[in-house]
GROMACS .gro file of N, CA and C in nm:
model
  348
    1MET      N    1  -1.354  -0.171   3.931
    1MET     CA    2  -1.381  -0.249   3.829
    1MET      C    3  -1.233  -0.264   3.748
    2ALA      N    4  -1.196  -0.388   3.731
    2ALA     CA    5  -1.051  -0.404   3.688
    2ALA      C    6  -1.047  -0.372   3.541
    3SER      N    7  -0.965  -0.316   3.484
    3SER     CA    8  -0.922  -0.279   3.348
    3SER      C    9  -0.839  -0.376   3.285
    4THR      N   10  -0.879  -0.426   3.193
    4THR     CA   11  -0.782  -0.521   3.098
    4THR      C   12  -0.747  -0.437   2.976
    5LYS      N   13  -0.597  -0.440   2.969
    5LYS     CA   14  -0.531  -0.392   2.868
    5LYS      C   15  -0.467  -0.515   2.778
    6VAL      N   16  -0.453  -0.490   2.656
    6VAL     CA   17  -0.396  -0.577   2.563
    6VAL      C   18  -0.231  -0.558   2.605
    7GLN      N   19  -0.153  -0.647   2.631
    7GLN     CA   20  -0.013  -0.622   2.656
    7GLN      C   21   0.057  -0.653   2.515
    8ARG      N   22   0.130  -0.558   2.488
    8ARG     CA   23   0.216  -0.550   2.335
    8ARG      C   24   0.359  -0.603   2.360
    9ILE      N   25   0.369  -0.715   2.313
    9ILE     CA   26   0.489  -0.760   2.330
    9ILE      C   27   0.581  -0.736   2.196
   10MET      N   28   0.714  -0.704   2.222
   10MET     CA   29   0.783  -0.671   2.098
   10MET      C   30   0.833  -0.830   2.023
   11THR      N   31   0.831  -0.842   1.898
   11THR     CA   32   0.852  -0.949   1.823
   11THR      C   33   0.975  -0.924   1.758
   12GLN      N   34   1.082  -1.020   1.773
   12GLN     CA   35   1.198  -1.008   1.726
   12GLN      C   36   1.185  -1.030   1.569
   13PRO      N   37   1.248  -0.985   1.445
   13PRO     CA   38   1.244  -1.030   1.344
   13PRO      C   39   1.284  -1.184   1.299
   14ILE      N   40   1.379  -1.223   1.381
   14ILE     CA   41   1.419  -1.356   1.350
   14ILE      C   42   1.303  -1.451   1.405
   15ASN      N   43   1.230  -1.400   1.506
   15ASN     CA   44   1.100  -1.502   1.533
   15ASN      C   45   0.992  -1.491   1.445
   16LEU      N   46   0.974  -1.389   1.374
   16LEU     CA   47   0.889  -1.361   1.272
   16LEU      C   48   0.925  -1.463   1.154
   17ILE      N   49   1.021  -1.472   1.123
   17ILE     CA   50   1.104  -1.561   1.000
   17ILE      C   51   1.077  -1.699   1.034
   18PHE      N   52   1.107  -1.724   1.175
   18PHE     CA   53   1.079  -1.863   1.240
   18PHE      C   54   0.941  -1.919   1.215
   19ARG      N   55   0.839  -1.806   1.248
   19ARG     CA   56   0.712  -1.862   1.238
   19ARG      C   57   0.661  -1.890   1.089
   20PHE      N   58   0.719  -1.799   0.982
   20PHE     CA   59   0.693  -1.825   0.874
   20PHE      C   60   0.751  -1.977   0.817
   21LEU      N   61   0.856  -1.999   0.859
   21LEU     CA   62   0.931  -2.140   0.850
   21LEU      C   63   0.848  -2.245   0.889
   22GLN      N   64   0.803  -2.232   1.035
   22GLN     CA   65   0.715  -2.333   1.094
   22GLN      C   66   0.599  -2.359   1.025
   23SER      N   67   0.521  -2.247   0.989
   23SER     CA   68   0.387  -2.267   0.934
   23SER      C   69   0.381  -2.293   0.783
   24LYS      N   70   0.497  -2.291   0.722
   24LYS     CA   71   0.542  -2.329   0.560
   24LYS      C   72   0.435  -2.215   0.500
   25ALA      N   73   0.423  -2.096   0.546
   25ALA     CA   74   0.333  -1.987   0.483
   25ALA      C   75   0.425  -1.958   0.348
   26ARG      N   76   0.351  -1.907   0.247
   26ARG     CA   77   0.401  -1.869   0.128
   26ARG      C   78   0.415  -1.722   0.142
   27ILE      N   79   0.528  -1.653   0.138
   27ILE     CA   80   0.571  -1.531   0.163
   27ILE      C   81   0.594  -1.430   0.034
   28GLN      N   82   0.586  -1.314   0.042
   28GLN     CA   83   0.625  -1.234  -0.066
   28GLN      C   84   0.731  -1.148   0.004
   29ILE      N   85   0.851  -1.136  -0.075
   29ILE     CA   86   0.949  -1.052  -0.038
   29ILE      C   87   0.971  -0.932  -0.132
   30TRP      N   88   0.971  -0.795  -0.091
   30TRP     CA   89   1.024  -0.699  -0.147
   30TRP      C   90   1.182  -0.664  -0.157
   31LEU      N   91   1.228  -0.653  -0.284
   31LEU     CA   92   1.377  -0.642  -0.291
   31LEU      C   93   1.411  -0.506  -0.270
   32PHE      N   94   1.522  -0.473  -0.220
   32PHE     CA   95   1.611  -0.363  -0.214
   32PHE      C   96   1.628  -0.303  -0.334
   33GLU      N   97   1.608  -0.176  -0.377
   33GLU     CA   98   1.640  -0.100  -0.496
   33GLU      C   99   1.570  -0.178  -0.631
   34GLN      N  100   1.464  -0.257  -0.607
   34GLN     CA  101   1.404  -0.339  -0.731
   34GLN      C  102   1.250  -0.309  -0.698
   35LYS      N  103   1.197  -0.196  -0.713
   35LYS     CA  104   1.074  -0.170  -0.689
   35LYS      C  105   0.955  -0.239  -0.756
   36ASP      N  106   1.011  -0.309  -0.904
   36ASP     CA  107   0.902  -0.390  -0.962
   36ASP      C  108   0.923  -0.520  -0.969
   37LEU      N  109   1.004  -0.568  -0.872
   37LEU     CA  110   1.045  -0.727  -0.881
   37LEU      C  111   0.994  -0.748  -0.722
   38ARG      N  112   0.925  -0.872  -0.697
   38ARG     CA  113   0.893  -0.933  -0.584
   38ARG      C  114   0.942  -1.081  -0.608
   39ILE      N  115   0.981  -1.151  -0.481
   39ILE     CA  116   1.011  -1.291  -0.487
   39ILE      C  117   0.910  -1.342  -0.391
   40GLU      N  118   0.843  -1.453  -0.435
   40GLU     CA  119   0.756  -1.530  -0.363
   40GLU      C  120   0.798  -1.676  -0.342
   41GLY      N  121   0.778  -1.737  -0.225
   41GLY     CA  122   0.830  -1.867  -0.191
   41GLY      C  123   0.797  -1.906  -0.058
   42ARG      N  124   0.827  -2.020  -0.019
   42ARG     CA  125   0.840  -2.079   0.138
   42ARG      C  126   0.965  -2.080   0.171
   43ILE      N  127   0.981  -2.033   0.295
   43ILE     CA  128   1.120  -2.053   0.368
   43ILE      C  129   1.135  -2.179   0.428
   44ILE      N  130   1.258  -2.244   0.381
   44ILE     CA  131   1.297  -2.365   0.438
   44ILE      C  132   1.430  -2.358   0.507
   45GLY      N  133   1.483  -2.232   0.519
   45GLY     CA  134   1.595  -2.226   0.600
   45GLY      C  135   1.638  -2.074   0.601
   46PHE      N  136   1.726  -2.044   0.710
   46PHE     CA  137   1.757  -1.903   0.728
   46PHE      C  138   1.864  -1.882   0.828
   47ASP      N  139   1.948  -1.765   0.817
   47ASP     CA  140   2.062  -1.767   0.924
   47ASP      C  141   2.041  -1.630   0.998
   48GLU      N  142   2.131  -1.603   1.084
   48GLU     CA  143   2.133  -1.484   1.167
   48GLU      C  144   2.156  -1.362   1.073
   49TYR      N  145   2.196  -1.375   0.954
   49TYR     CA  146   2.200  -1.258   0.861
   49TYR      C  147   2.093  -1.239   0.776
   50MET      N  148   1.974  -1.312   0.800
   50MET     CA  149   1.855  -1.298   0.729
   50MET      C  150   1.877  -1.349   0.579
   51ASN      N  151   1.977  -1.435   0.561
   51ASN     CA  152   1.977  -1.513   0.420
   51ASN      C  153   1.862  -1.596   0.458
   52LEU      N  154   1.805  -1.623   0.332
   52LEU     CA  155   1.683  -1.711   0.303
   52LEU      C  156   1.708  -1.819   0.203
   53VAL      N  157   1.671  -1.946   0.243
   53VAL     CA  158   1.665  -2.051   0.151
   53VAL      C  159   1.500  -2.049   0.123
   54LEU      N  160   1.469  -2.031   0.008
   54LEU     CA  161   1.319  -2.025  -0.036
   54LEU      C  162   1.306  -2.162  -0.135
   55ASP      N  163   1.194  -2.217  -0.128
   55ASP     CA  164   1.148  -2.336  -0.211
   55ASP      C  165   1.030  -2.292  -0.272
   56ASP      N  166   1.029  -2.337  -0.411
   56ASP     CA  167   0.900  -2.301  -0.491
   56ASP      C  168   0.910  -2.148  -0.532
   57ALA      N  169   1.042  -2.092  -0.544
   57ALA     CA  170   1.046  -1.947  -0.538
   57ALA      C  171   0.998  -1.905  -0.685
   58GLU      N  172   0.958  -1.777  -0.692
   58GLU     CA  173   0.902  -1.733  -0.809
   58GLU      C  174   0.936  -1.578  -0.814
   59GLU      N  175   0.995  -1.530  -0.926
   59GLU     CA  176   1.023  -1.399  -0.935
   59GLU      C  177   0.891  -1.316  -1.001
   60VAL      N  178   0.826  -1.223  -0.926
   60VAL     CA  179   0.688  -1.165  -0.974
   60VAL      C  180   0.733  -1.019  -1.030
   61ASN      N  181   0.715  -0.977  -1.148
   61ASN     CA  182   0.731  -0.840  -1.190
   61ASN      C  183   0.580  -0.776  -1.202
   62VAL      N  184   0.574  -0.665  -1.078
   62VAL     CA  185   0.448  -0.620  -1.054
   62VAL      C  186   0.413  -0.524  -1.192
   63LYS      N  187   0.495  -0.472  -1.231
   63LYS     CA  188   0.493  -0.368  -1.361
   63LYS      C  189   0.420  -0.435  -1.492
   64LYS      N  190   0.507  -0.531  -1.520
   64LYS     CA  191   0.474  -0.617  -1.647
   64LYS      C  192   0.363  -0.735  -1.613
   65LYS      N  193   0.330  -0.751  -1.476
   65LYS     CA  194   0.226  -0.858  -1.453
   65LYS      C  195   0.281  -1.002  -1.501
   66THR      N  196   0.398  -1.025  -1.483
   66THR     CA  197   0.467  -1.154  -1.524
   66THR      C  198   0.520  -1.224  -1.405
   67SER      N  199   0.551  -1.349  -1.434
   67SER     CA  200   0.623  -1.429  -1.304
   67SER      C  201   0.714  -1.539  -1.371
   68LYS      N  202   0.809  -1.574  -1.308
   68LYS     CA  203   0.908  -1.676  -1.365
   68LYS      C  204   0.942  -1.765  -1.237
   69GLN      N  205   0.932  -1.898  -1.259
   69GLN     CA  206   0.951  -1.984  -1.157
   69GLN      C  207   1.106  -1.990  -1.157
   70LEU      N  208   1.158  -2.008  -1.022
   70LEU     CA  209   1.302  -2.014  -1.004
   70LEU      C  210   1.337  -2.146  -0.932
   71GLY      N  211   1.228  -2.201  -0.861
   71GLY     CA  212   1.276  -2.327  -0.808
   71GLY      C  213   1.318  -2.292  -0.655
   72ARG      N  214   1.445  -2.368  -0.613
   72ARG     CA  215   1.495  -2.350  -0.479
   72ARG      C  216   1.608  -2.247  -0.498
   73ILE      N  217   1.605  -2.155  -0.404
   73ILE     CA  218   1.703  -2.023  -0.426
   73ILE      C  219   1.765  -1.995  -0.291
   74LEU      N  220   1.873  -1.923  -0.290
   74LEU     CA  221   1.920  -1.868  -0.155
   74LEU      C  222   1.921  -1.714  -0.200
   75LEU      N  223   1.860  -1.644  -0.110
   75LEU     CA  224   1.834  -1.508  -0.119
   75LEU      C  225   1.924  -1.436  -0.028
   76LYS      N  226   1.999  -1.349  -0.045
   76LYS     CA  227   2.077  -1.280   0.049
   76LYS      C  228   2.010  -1.161   0.141
   77GLY      N  229   2.017  -1.177   0.271
   77GLY     CA  230   1.958  -1.072   0.355
   77GLY      C  231   1.965  -0.936   0.324
   78ASP      N  232   2.081  -0.897   0.255
   78ASP     CA  233   2.095  -0.751   0.216
   78ASP      C  234   1.994  -0.717   0.109
   79ASN      N  235   1.954  -0.794   0.032
   79ASN     CA  236   1.849  -0.780  -0.081
   79ASN      C  237   1.696  -0.750  -0.017
   80ILE      N  238   1.670  -0.789   0.105
   80ILE     CA  239   1.530  -0.775   0.148
   80ILE      C  240   1.519  -0.656   0.235
   81THR      N  241   1.400  -0.589   0.158
   81THR     CA  242   1.329  -0.461   0.214
   81THR      C  243   1.205  -0.484   0.317
   82LEU      N  244   1.128  -0.604   0.262
   82LEU     CA  245   1.002  -0.616   0.338
   82LEU      C  246   0.962  -0.772   0.316
   83MET      N  247   0.896  -0.836   0.403
   83MET     CA  248   0.858  -0.963   0.400
   83MET      C  249   0.725  -0.971   0.456
   84MET      N  250   0.624  -1.041   0.373
   84MET     CA  251   0.495  -1.062   0.430
   84MET      C  252   0.420  -1.186   0.389
   85ASN      N  253   0.333  -1.233   0.454
   85ASN     CA  254   0.254  -1.352   0.405
   85ASN      C  255   0.169  -1.324   0.304
   86THR      N  256   0.158  -1.391   0.200
   86THR     CA  257   0.082  -1.373   0.090
   86THR      C  258  -0.053  -1.392   0.116
   87TYR      N  259  -0.104  -1.442   0.233
   87TYR     CA  260  -0.224  -1.433   0.264
   87TYR      C  261  -0.281  -1.306   0.317
   88VAL      N  262  -0.198  -1.205   0.361
   88VAL     CA  263  -0.224  -1.073   0.401
   88VAL      C  264  -0.265  -1.007   0.256
   89ILE      N  265  -0.181  -1.024   0.150
   89ILE     CA  266  -0.188  -0.960   0.028
   89ILE      C  267  -0.336  -0.981  -0.034
   90ARG      N  268  -0.367  -1.123  -0.017
   90ARG     CA  269  -0.512  -1.163  -0.061
   90ARG      C  270  -0.616  -1.089   0.009
   91GLU      N  271  -0.604  -1.076   0.142
   91GLU     CA  272  -0.706  -1.015   0.210
   91GLU      C  273  -0.717  -0.856   0.181
   92ILE      N  274  -0.620  -0.797   0.144
   92ILE     CA  275  -0.599  -0.658   0.123
   92ILE      C  276  -0.677  -0.654  -0.022
   93ILE      N  277  -0.630  -0.743  -0.133
   93ILE     CA  278  -0.697  -0.733  -0.237
   93ILE      C  279  -0.854  -0.756  -0.228
   94SER      N  280  -0.883  -0.843  -0.156
   94SER     CA  281  -1.046  -0.876  -0.124
   94SER      C  282  -1.101  -0.751  -0.080
   95CYS      N  283  -1.050  -0.690   0.004
   95CYS     CA  284  -1.112  -0.564   0.047
   95CYS      C  285  -1.119  -0.442  -0.036
   96LEU      N  286  -1.014  -0.439  -0.107
   96LEU     CA  287  -1.027  -0.351  -0.221
   96LEU      C  288  -1.132  -0.367  -0.305
   97LEU      N  289  -1.152  -0.486  -0.337
   97LEU     CA  290  -1.244  -0.524  -0.455
   97LEU      C  291  -1.394  -0.499  -0.386
   98GLU      N  292  -1.408  -0.544  -0.264
   98GLU     CA  293  -1.550  -0.557  -0.196
   98GLU      C  294  -1.581  -0.397  -0.138
   99TYR      N  295  -1.488  -0.326  -0.086
   99TYR     CA  296  -1.525  -0.208  -0.014
   99TYR      C  297  -1.445  -0.081  -0.079
  100GLY      N  298  -1.362  -0.111  -0.180
  100GLY     CA  299  -1.308   0.001  -0.235
  100GLY      C  300  -1.197   0.056  -0.166
  101SER      N  301  -1.160   0.000  -0.059
  101SER     CA  302  -1.049   0.032   0.042
  101SER      C  303  -0.998  -0.056   0.130
  102TRP      N  304  -0.874  -0.038   0.141
  102TRP     CA  305  -0.807  -0.160   0.236
  102TRP      C  306  -0.833  -0.104   0.382
  103TRP      N  307  -0.864   0.029   0.398
  103TRP     CA  308  -0.888   0.068   0.531
  103TRP      C  309  -0.991  -0.021   0.630
  104HIS      N  310  -1.074  -0.059   0.547
  104HIS     CA  311  -1.176  -0.143   0.613
  104HIS      C  312  -1.110  -0.258   0.687
  105LEU      N  313  -1.018  -0.322   0.622
  105LEU     CA  314  -0.959  -0.441   0.670
  105LEU      C  315  -0.863  -0.389   0.788
  106VAL      N  316  -0.801  -0.281   0.789
  106VAL     CA  317  -0.734  -0.211   0.896
  106VAL      C  318  -0.853  -0.221   1.040
  107ARG      N  319  -0.965  -0.156   0.996
  107ARG     CA  320  -1.047  -0.126   1.105
  107ARG      C  321  -1.092  -0.260   1.174
  108VAL      N  322  -1.133  -0.350   1.095
  108VAL     CA  323  -1.178  -0.487   1.145
  108VAL      C  324  -1.066  -0.563   1.224
  109HIS      N  325  -0.933  -0.556   1.184
  109HIS     CA  326  -0.808  -0.597   1.263
  109HIS      C  327  -0.804  -0.529   1.400
  110GLN      N  328  -0.831  -0.398   1.385
  110GLN     CA  329  -0.831  -0.304   1.523
  110GLN      C  330  -0.906  -0.340   1.595
  111MET      N  331  -1.047  -0.365   1.553
  111MET     CA  332  -1.181  -0.399   1.623
  111MET      C  333  -1.145  -0.553   1.713
  112GLN      N  334  -1.088  -0.635   1.639
  112GLN     CA  335  -1.053  -0.767   1.685
  112GLN      C  336  -0.972  -0.759   1.797
  113ILE      N  337  -0.866  -0.680   1.776
  113ILE     CA  338  -0.762  -0.674   1.895
  113ILE      C  339  -0.807  -0.606   2.024
  114GLU      N  340  -0.890  -0.496   1.995
  114GLU     CA  341  -0.951  -0.434   2.115
  114GLU      C  342  -1.041  -0.528   2.193
  115THR      N  343  -1.117  -0.611   2.116
  115THR     CA  344  -1.211  -0.699   2.191
  115THR      C  345  -1.146  -0.812   2.272
  116MET      N  346  -1.008  -0.838   2.255
  116MET     CA  347  -0.934  -0.953   2.300
  116MET      C  348  -0.909  -0.939   2.452
   0.00000   0.00000   0.00000
């Protein structure tokens, strides 16, 4: 009986940023040493230093629950701590509201990967 395993391939950070650019996904960026501020927008350009040009950028204050429209901005790569698709954020919030835990979402995704 042949065993099928999921082959894990390392994804380079630059490739993930390129995918965000190609898909025109709205992303959220966590800022270095700014735990209460996030930047959301769509990547329309980047370079090898992870400097990003964002369109429809918005500054989100998670503590005050406020946001401020910024338009098109250049965000230096030195300021970036984390980058994620806002779709993921909506999925986590949905699971928290429905099941009381984000762990359910993690298990569902693990099961989907295992069945591939």
